[in-house]
């Protein structure tokens, strides 16, 4: 059974800093991995999707990496801004599976 | 990108009543839709997988008679919480699948008094 873990559970940093969020998964047989953002009381916004054959994906100040063999992914946020404050969730789609397995999320707070 | 809507966005009801939540894919056809539940400060928990024209597949521990799912068309799935109780209060999110990507709705906040 796939399990996804995110560390840390919460993170607070001053504005302008670069930061890394971590995601690990127990079964390396994945189809893809996705990072989402969730604002309080809102739905999910997809940030980046990495296919199993890819090593990383970039969008603006965000960079996500994937090391399938070690079961790890990182989300790097450059030059953080208060507007980046949200909960970040990673989720994996197993090979042949329909359903996503989510991590517990990291609550990020960027202090002005 | 593909858009999924949910209605209502927020609902408050009395204990014992039933509540229906709609999930629509606005610009794509979703043969499969997923229903999630999220408690405060926790992650999403998959409740069931809804396939158009067939019965939903429920995750272990989810009561299918309490959470009725209907996926009558390629753009609409509904979740009915029957005889709701305060412990059913939660944030319910649906998603629709296209290929290997899921698109999520904005969620429905259910409060049962």
Short mmCIF file of N, CA, C and O in Angstrom, two decimals, chain A:
data_model
loop_
_atom_site.label_atom_id
_atom_site.label_comp_id
_atom_site.label_asym_id
_atom_site.label_seq_id
_atom_site.Cartn_x
_atom_site.Cartn_y
_atom_site.Cartn_z
N UNK A 1 0.84 -1.19 0.00
CA UNK A 1 0.00 0.00 0.00
C UNK A 1 0.88 1.24 0.00
O UNK A 1 1.77 1.37 0.81
N UNK A 2 0.59 2.12 -0.93
CA UNK A 2 1.39 3.34 -1.06
C UNK A 2 1.13 4.28 0.11
O UNK A 2 -0.01 4.51 0.49
N UNK A 3 2.20 4.81 0.67
CA UNK A 3 2.09 5.82 1.72
C UNK A 3 2.95 7.02 1.33
O UNK A 3 4.08 6.86 0.86
N UNK A 4 2.39 8.20 1.53
CA UNK A 4 3.08 9.44 1.16
C UNK A 4 3.25 10.28 2.42
O UNK A 4 2.29 10.50 3.15
N UNK A 5 4.46 10.75 2.63
CA UNK A 5 4.77 11.52 3.83
C UNK A 5 5.39 12.85 3.43
O UNK A 5 6.25 12.90 2.55
N UNK A 6 4.95 13.89 4.09
CA UNK A 6 5.52 15.22 3.82
C UNK A 6 6.14 15.79 5.09
O UNK A 6 5.54 15.75 6.16
N UNK A 7 7.32 16.31 4.92
CA UNK A 7 8.06 16.91 6.02
C UNK A 7 8.62 18.25 5.55
O UNK A 7 9.14 18.33 4.42
N UNK A 8 8.52 19.33 6.36
CA UNK A 8 7.87 19.35 7.67
C UNK A 8 6.35 19.50 7.54
O UNK A 8 5.85 19.82 6.47
N UNK A 9 5.65 19.35 8.64
CA UNK A 9 4.20 19.56 8.64
C UNK A 9 3.87 21.03 8.54
O UNK A 9 2.84 21.41 7.97
N UNK A 10 4.74 21.86 9.08
CA UNK A 10 4.54 23.31 9.02
C UNK A 10 5.89 23.99 8.92
O UNK A 10 6.90 23.49 9.44
N UNK A 11 5.89 25.11 8.24
CA UNK A 11 7.12 25.84 8.02
C UNK A 11 6.82 27.32 7.96
O UNK A 11 5.88 27.74 7.26
N UNK A 12 7.62 28.11 8.69
CA UNK A 12 7.44 29.56 8.68
C UNK A 12 8.79 30.20 8.38
O UNK A 12 9.76 29.94 9.09
N UNK A 13 8.83 31.02 7.35
CA UNK A 13 10.10 31.64 6.94
C UNK A 13 9.86 33.10 6.60
O UNK A 13 8.73 33.49 6.24
N UNK A 14 10.90 33.91 6.68
CA UNK A 14 10.75 35.32 6.28
C UNK A 14 10.69 35.44 4.76
O UNK A 14 11.23 34.62 4.01
N UNK A 15 10.01 36.49 4.34
CA UNK A 15 9.89 36.78 2.92
C UNK A 15 11.26 36.87 2.25
O UNK A 15 12.22 37.39 2.83
N UNK A 16 11.34 36.35 1.05
CA UNK A 16 12.56 36.45 0.27
C UNK A 16 13.44 35.21 0.32
O UNK A 16 14.31 35.04 -0.53
N UNK A 17 13.21 34.37 1.29
CA UNK A 17 14.04 33.18 1.41
C UNK A 17 13.64 32.13 0.38
O UNK A 17 12.50 32.04 -0.04
N UNK A 18 14.64 31.32 0.02
CA UNK A 18 14.39 30.13 -0.79
C UNK A 18 14.08 28.99 0.17
O UNK A 18 14.64 28.92 1.27
N UNK A 19 13.20 28.10 -0.22
CA UNK A 19 12.85 27.01 0.68
C UNK A 19 12.55 25.73 -0.09
O UNK A 19 12.28 25.75 -1.30
N UNK A 20 12.61 24.63 0.66
CA UNK A 20 12.39 23.31 0.08
C UNK A 20 11.37 22.55 0.90
O UNK A 20 11.48 22.47 2.13
N UNK A 21 10.39 22.01 0.22
CA UNK A 21 9.41 21.13 0.85
C UNK A 21 9.69 19.71 0.39
O UNK A 21 10.02 19.48 -0.77
N UNK A 22 9.52 18.77 1.30
CA UNK A 22 9.88 17.39 1.01
C UNK A 22 8.67 16.46 0.97
O UNK A 22 7.72 16.63 1.74
N UNK A 23 8.75 15.49 0.11
CA UNK A 23 7.70 14.49 -0.04
C UNK A 23 8.38 13.15 -0.27
O UNK A 23 9.29 13.04 -1.11
N UNK A 24 7.97 12.13 0.45
CA UNK A 24 8.51 10.79 0.23
C UNK A 24 7.37 9.80 0.06
O UNK A 24 6.29 9.99 0.62
N UNK A 25 7.63 8.75 -0.71
CA UNK A 25 6.61 7.74 -0.96
C UNK A 25 7.25 6.36 -0.86
O UNK A 25 8.44 6.19 -1.12
N UNK A 26 6.44 5.39 -0.45
CA UNK A 26 7.00 4.08 -0.11
C UNK A 26 7.13 3.13 -1.30
O UNK A 26 8.00 2.27 -1.31
N UNK A 27 6.27 3.28 -2.30
CA UNK A 27 6.29 2.40 -3.46
C UNK A 27 6.78 3.19 -4.67
O UNK A 27 6.12 4.14 -5.10
N UNK A 28 7.92 2.80 -5.19
CA UNK A 28 8.52 3.56 -6.29
C UNK A 28 7.86 3.32 -7.64
O UNK A 28 8.17 3.98 -8.63
N UNK A 29 6.93 2.38 -7.69
CA UNK A 29 6.23 2.09 -8.95
C UNK A 29 5.11 3.11 -9.16
O UNK A 29 3.93 2.79 -9.01
N UNK A 30 5.50 4.31 -9.49
CA UNK A 30 4.51 5.37 -9.67
C UNK A 30 4.39 5.74 -11.13
O UNK A 30 5.32 5.54 -11.93
N UNK A 31 3.25 6.30 -11.48
CA UNK A 31 3.01 6.79 -12.84
C UNK A 31 3.41 8.26 -12.94
O UNK A 31 4.02 8.69 -13.90
N UNK A 32 3.00 9.02 -11.92
CA UNK A 32 3.42 10.42 -11.84
C UNK A 32 3.29 10.92 -10.42
O UNK A 32 2.73 10.25 -9.54
N UNK A 33 3.82 12.09 -10.18
CA UNK A 33 3.72 12.75 -8.88
C UNK A 33 3.31 14.19 -9.14
O UNK A 33 3.78 14.83 -10.08
N UNK A 34 2.45 14.69 -8.29
CA UNK A 34 1.91 16.03 -8.50
C UNK A 34 2.00 16.84 -7.22
O UNK A 34 1.79 16.30 -6.12
N UNK A 35 2.31 18.12 -7.37
CA UNK A 35 2.29 19.05 -6.25
C UNK A 35 1.09 19.98 -6.41
O UNK A 35 0.84 20.51 -7.51
N UNK A 36 0.38 20.18 -5.29
CA UNK A 36 -0.79 21.04 -5.27
C UNK A 36 -0.61 22.12 -4.21
O UNK A 36 0.11 21.96 -3.24
N UNK A 37 -1.36 23.18 -4.42
CA UNK A 37 -1.47 24.23 -3.42
C UNK A 37 -2.92 24.31 -2.98
O UNK A 37 -3.84 24.20 -3.80
N UNK A 38 -3.13 24.49 -1.67
CA UNK A 38 -4.49 24.66 -1.16
C UNK A 38 -4.52 25.84 -0.21
O UNK A 38 -3.81 25.86 0.80
N UNK A 39 -5.33 26.82 -0.54
CA UNK A 39 -5.56 27.94 0.35
C UNK A 39 -6.67 27.57 1.33
O UNK A 39 -7.52 26.72 1.03
N UNK A 40 -6.71 28.20 2.50
CA UNK A 40 -7.70 27.83 3.53
C UNK A 40 -9.13 27.84 3.00
O UNK A 40 -9.57 28.84 2.42
N UNK A 41 -9.83 26.75 3.21
CA UNK A 41 -11.23 26.67 2.80
C UNK A 41 -11.45 26.57 1.31
O UNK A 41 -12.59 26.71 0.84
N UNK A 42 -10.40 26.32 0.56
CA UNK A 42 -10.51 26.27 -0.90
C UNK A 42 -10.13 24.89 -1.43
O UNK A 42 -9.64 24.04 -0.70
N UNK A 43 -10.36 24.73 -2.72
CA UNK A 43 -9.97 23.49 -3.37
C UNK A 43 -8.49 23.46 -3.67
O UNK A 43 -7.71 24.28 -3.17
N UNK A 44 -8.10 22.52 -4.52
CA UNK A 44 -6.69 22.33 -4.86
C UNK A 44 -6.34 22.97 -6.19
O UNK A 44 -7.11 22.89 -7.14
N UNK A 45 -5.17 23.57 -6.22
CA UNK A 45 -4.62 24.11 -7.45
C UNK A 45 -3.39 23.31 -7.81
O UNK A 45 -2.46 23.21 -7.01
N UNK A 46 -3.38 22.73 -8.99
CA UNK A 46 -2.22 21.96 -9.42
C UNK A 46 -1.07 22.90 -9.74
O UNK A 46 -1.23 23.88 -10.46
N UNK A 47 0.09 22.60 -9.21
CA UNK A 47 1.29 23.42 -9.44
C UNK A 47 2.20 22.79 -10.48
O UNK A 47 2.57 23.43 -11.46
N UNK A 48 2.56 21.56 -10.23
CA UNK A 48 3.49 20.88 -11.12
C UNK A 48 3.16 19.39 -11.14
O UNK A 48 2.81 18.81 -10.11
N UNK A 49 3.30 18.79 -12.30
CA UNK A 49 3.13 17.35 -12.44
C UNK A 49 4.39 16.79 -13.07
O UNK A 49 4.84 17.29 -14.10
N UNK A 50 4.95 15.78 -12.43
CA UNK A 50 6.17 15.14 -12.94
C UNK A 50 5.83 13.71 -13.31
O UNK A 50 5.37 12.93 -12.47
N UNK A 51 6.07 13.36 -14.55
CA UNK A 51 5.88 11.98 -14.97
C UNK A 51 7.02 11.13 -14.41
O UNK A 51 8.10 11.64 -14.09
N UNK A 52 6.79 9.83 -14.33
CA UNK A 52 7.79 8.95 -13.71
C UNK A 52 9.11 8.95 -14.47
O UNK A 52 10.17 8.68 -13.89
N UNK A 53 9.05 9.27 -15.74
CA UNK A 53 10.27 9.28 -16.55
C UNK A 53 11.04 10.60 -16.45
O UNK A 53 12.15 10.71 -16.99
N UNK A 54 10.46 11.57 -15.78
CA UNK A 54 11.09 12.88 -15.69
C UNK A 54 11.82 13.05 -14.36
O UNK A 54 11.52 12.37 -13.37
N UNK A 55 12.77 13.98 -14.35
CA UNK A 55 13.54 14.24 -13.14
C UNK A 55 13.07 15.52 -12.45
O UNK A 55 13.20 15.65 -11.24
N UNK A 56 12.57 16.47 -13.23
CA UNK A 56 12.12 17.72 -12.64
C UNK A 56 11.19 18.46 -13.58
O UNK A 56 11.13 18.18 -14.78
N UNK A 57 10.47 19.40 -12.97
CA UNK A 57 9.60 20.30 -13.71
C UNK A 57 9.71 21.68 -13.08
O UNK A 57 9.88 21.80 -11.86
N UNK A 58 9.61 22.70 -13.92
CA UNK A 58 9.75 24.06 -13.43
C UNK A 58 8.59 24.90 -13.91
O UNK A 58 8.12 24.75 -15.04
N UNK A 59 8.13 25.79 -13.02
CA UNK A 59 7.12 26.76 -13.39
C UNK A 59 7.38 28.01 -12.59
O UNK A 59 7.15 28.06 -11.38
N UNK A 60 7.88 29.04 -13.26
CA UNK A 60 8.17 30.29 -12.57
C UNK A 60 9.18 30.10 -11.46
O UNK A 60 10.28 29.60 -11.68
N UNK A 61 8.79 30.46 -10.24
CA UNK A 61 9.70 30.34 -9.09
C UNK A 61 9.67 28.95 -8.45
O UNK A 61 10.32 28.71 -7.44
N UNK A 62 8.91 28.06 -9.03
CA UNK A 62 8.76 26.72 -8.48
C UNK A 62 9.54 25.71 -9.30
O UNK A 62 9.54 25.76 -10.54
N UNK A 63 10.20 24.80 -8.58
CA UNK A 63 10.89 23.70 -9.24
C UNK A 63 10.63 22.44 -8.43
O UNK A 63 10.86 22.42 -7.22
N UNK A 64 10.15 21.42 -9.09
CA UNK A 64 9.90 20.15 -8.43
C UNK A 64 10.84 19.10 -9.01
O UNK A 64 11.00 19.02 -10.23
N UNK A 65 11.43 18.32 -8.13
CA UNK A 65 12.30 17.24 -8.58
C UNK A 65 11.71 15.90 -8.17
O UNK A 65 10.90 15.82 -7.25
N UNK A 66 12.14 14.88 -8.86
CA UNK A 66 11.65 13.53 -8.56
C UNK A 66 12.81 12.54 -8.65
O UNK A 66 13.51 12.49 -9.66
N UNK A 67 13.00 11.80 -7.56
CA UNK A 67 13.95 10.68 -7.55
C UNK A 67 13.14 9.44 -7.24
O UNK A 67 12.90 9.11 -6.07
N UNK A 68 12.72 8.78 -8.29
CA UNK A 68 11.80 7.68 -8.11
C UNK A 68 12.44 6.52 -7.34
O UNK A 68 11.81 5.90 -6.51
N UNK A 69 13.69 6.26 -7.62
CA UNK A 69 14.35 5.12 -6.99
C UNK A 69 14.44 5.25 -5.48
O UNK A 69 14.35 4.26 -4.75
N UNK A 70 14.61 6.47 -5.01
CA UNK A 70 14.69 6.68 -3.57
C UNK A 70 13.34 7.07 -2.98
O UNK A 70 13.23 7.24 -1.76
N UNK A 71 12.35 7.23 -3.80
CA UNK A 71 11.01 7.56 -3.31
C UNK A 71 10.90 8.96 -2.75
O UNK A 71 10.27 9.15 -1.71
N UNK A 72 11.52 9.91 -3.43
CA UNK A 72 11.52 11.27 -2.91
C UNK A 72 11.21 12.30 -3.99
O UNK A 72 11.59 12.14 -5.16
N UNK A 73 10.57 13.36 -3.53
CA UNK A 73 10.35 14.52 -4.38
C UNK A 73 10.54 15.77 -3.52
O UNK A 73 10.24 15.75 -2.32
N UNK A 74 11.01 16.82 -4.14
CA UNK A 74 11.14 18.09 -3.45
C UNK A 74 10.47 19.18 -4.27
O UNK A 74 10.46 19.13 -5.50
N UNK A 75 9.92 20.15 -3.56
CA UNK A 75 9.38 21.34 -4.20
C UNK A 75 10.21 22.51 -3.70
O UNK A 75 10.23 22.81 -2.50
N UNK A 76 10.89 23.15 -4.62
CA UNK A 76 11.75 24.29 -4.31
C UNK A 76 11.01 25.57 -4.69
O UNK A 76 10.52 25.69 -5.82
N UNK A 77 10.94 26.48 -3.72
CA UNK A 77 10.31 27.78 -3.97
C UNK A 77 11.37 28.85 -3.82
O UNK A 77 11.98 28.99 -2.73
N UNK A 78 11.60 29.58 -4.86
CA UNK A 78 12.62 30.63 -4.84
C UNK A 78 12.00 31.97 -4.48
O UNK A 78 10.86 32.27 -4.84
N UNK A 79 12.78 32.76 -3.76
CA UNK A 79 12.38 34.15 -3.44
C UNK A 79 10.94 34.20 -2.93
O UNK A 79 10.07 34.83 -3.54
N UNK A 80 10.71 33.55 -1.84
CA UNK A 80 9.33 33.38 -1.33
C UNK A 80 8.65 34.73 -1.07
O UNK A 80 9.30 35.73 -0.71
N UNK A 81 7.33 34.71 -1.24
CA UNK A 81 6.51 35.90 -1.05
C UNK A 81 5.35 35.59 -0.11
O UNK A 81 4.93 34.43 -0.03
N UNK A 82 4.81 36.58 0.57
CA UNK A 82 3.66 36.31 1.46
C UNK A 82 2.51 35.60 0.75
O UNK A 82 1.80 34.79 1.37
N UNK A 83 2.34 35.88 -0.52
CA UNK A 83 1.28 35.22 -1.28
C UNK A 83 1.51 33.74 -1.49
O UNK A 83 0.60 33.03 -1.93
N UNK A 84 2.69 33.26 -1.18
CA UNK A 84 2.97 31.82 -1.28
C UNK A 84 2.45 31.06 -0.06
O UNK A 84 2.47 29.83 -0.04
N UNK A 85 2.00 31.78 0.94
CA UNK A 85 1.48 31.14 2.15
C UNK A 85 0.26 30.30 1.80
O UNK A 85 -0.72 30.80 1.24
N UNK A 86 0.33 29.02 2.12
CA UNK A 86 -0.73 28.06 1.79
C UNK A 86 -0.29 26.70 2.30
O UNK A 86 0.81 26.55 2.85
N UNK A 87 -1.15 25.71 2.10
CA UNK A 87 -0.76 24.33 2.36
C UNK A 87 -0.37 23.69 1.04
O UNK A 87 -1.09 23.83 0.04
N UNK A 88 0.76 23.01 1.04
CA UNK A 88 1.25 22.36 -0.18
C UNK A 88 1.14 20.84 0.00
O UNK A 88 1.62 20.29 0.99
N UNK A 89 0.48 20.23 -0.95
CA UNK A 89 0.25 18.79 -0.90
C UNK A 89 0.95 18.11 -2.07
O UNK A 89 0.94 18.63 -3.19
N UNK A 90 1.56 16.98 -1.79
CA UNK A 90 2.04 16.17 -2.91
C UNK A 90 1.18 14.91 -2.98
O UNK A 90 0.63 14.46 -1.97
N UNK A 91 1.05 14.39 -4.18
CA UNK A 91 0.22 13.20 -4.39
C UNK A 91 0.85 12.36 -5.48
O UNK A 91 1.38 12.87 -6.46
N UNK A 92 0.78 11.05 -5.31
CA UNK A 92 1.34 10.14 -6.32
C UNK A 92 0.22 9.30 -6.93
O UNK A 92 -0.75 8.94 -6.25
N UNK A 93 0.40 9.03 -8.20
CA UNK A 93 -0.49 8.14 -8.92
C UNK A 93 0.30 6.88 -9.22
O UNK A 93 1.33 6.94 -9.90
N UNK A 94 -0.16 5.75 -8.69
CA UNK A 94 0.56 4.51 -8.90
C UNK A 94 0.37 3.97 -10.31
O UNK A 94 -0.62 4.27 -10.97
N UNK A 95 1.29 3.17 -10.76
CA UNK A 95 1.16 2.55 -12.08
C UNK A 95 -0.08 1.67 -12.11
O UNK A 95 -0.27 0.83 -11.25
N UNK A 96 -0.90 1.87 -13.11
CA UNK A 96 -2.11 1.08 -13.23
C UNK A 96 -3.21 1.49 -12.28
O UNK A 96 -4.29 0.90 -12.29
N UNK A 97 -2.97 2.49 -11.47
CA UNK A 97 -3.97 2.92 -10.49
C UNK A 97 -4.71 4.15 -11.00
O UNK A 97 -4.18 4.93 -11.77
N UNK A 98 -5.92 4.30 -10.57
CA UNK A 98 -6.70 5.47 -10.92
C UNK A 98 -6.57 6.56 -9.87
O UNK A 98 -6.68 7.74 -10.17
N UNK A 99 -6.38 6.15 -8.63
CA UNK A 99 -6.53 7.11 -7.56
C UNK A 99 -5.20 7.66 -7.06
O UNK A 99 -4.20 6.96 -6.96
N UNK A 100 -5.26 8.94 -6.70
CA UNK A 100 -4.11 9.62 -6.14
C UNK A 100 -3.99 9.31 -4.65
O UNK A 100 -5.00 9.19 -3.95
N UNK A 101 -2.76 9.20 -4.17
CA UNK A 101 -2.51 9.05 -2.74
C UNK A 101 -1.82 10.33 -2.29
O UNK A 101 -0.75 10.69 -2.81
N UNK A 102 -2.42 11.01 -1.33
CA UNK A 102 -1.94 12.31 -0.88
C UNK A 102 -1.08 12.21 0.37
O UNK A 102 -1.31 11.35 1.23
N UNK A 103 -0.14 13.13 0.47
CA UNK A 103 0.57 13.33 1.72
C UNK A 103 -0.26 14.20 2.64
O UNK A 103 -1.33 14.69 2.26
N UNK A 104 0.22 14.39 3.84
CA UNK A 104 -0.52 15.17 4.84
C UNK A 104 -0.42 16.67 4.61
O UNK A 104 -1.16 17.44 5.20
N UNK A 105 0.53 17.08 3.79
CA UNK A 105 0.67 18.49 3.48
C UNK A 105 1.66 19.21 4.37
O UNK A 105 1.96 18.77 5.49
N UNK A 106 2.18 20.30 3.85
CA UNK A 106 3.03 21.22 4.60
C UNK A 106 2.38 22.58 4.62
O UNK A 106 2.11 23.15 3.55
N UNK A 107 2.10 23.09 5.81
CA UNK A 107 1.50 24.44 5.93
C UNK A 107 2.62 25.45 5.95
O UNK A 107 3.42 25.50 6.87
N UNK A 108 2.67 26.23 4.90
CA UNK A 108 3.74 27.20 4.72
C UNK A 108 3.24 28.60 5.03
O UNK A 108 2.20 29.03 4.53
N UNK A 109 4.02 29.31 5.84
CA UNK A 109 3.73 30.71 6.16
C UNK A 109 4.94 31.55 5.81
O UNK A 109 6.05 31.27 6.29
N UNK A 110 4.74 32.54 4.96
CA UNK A 110 5.81 33.47 4.59
C UNK A 110 5.54 34.79 5.31
O UNK A 110 4.52 35.44 5.08
N UNK A 111 6.45 35.17 6.16
CA UNK A 111 6.27 36.37 6.97
C UNK A 111 6.84 37.60 6.26
O UNK A 111 7.99 37.60 5.83
N UNK A 112 6.04 38.67 6.17
CA UNK A 112 6.51 39.89 5.48
C UNK A 112 7.68 40.53 6.23
O UNK A 112 7.80 40.39 7.45
#
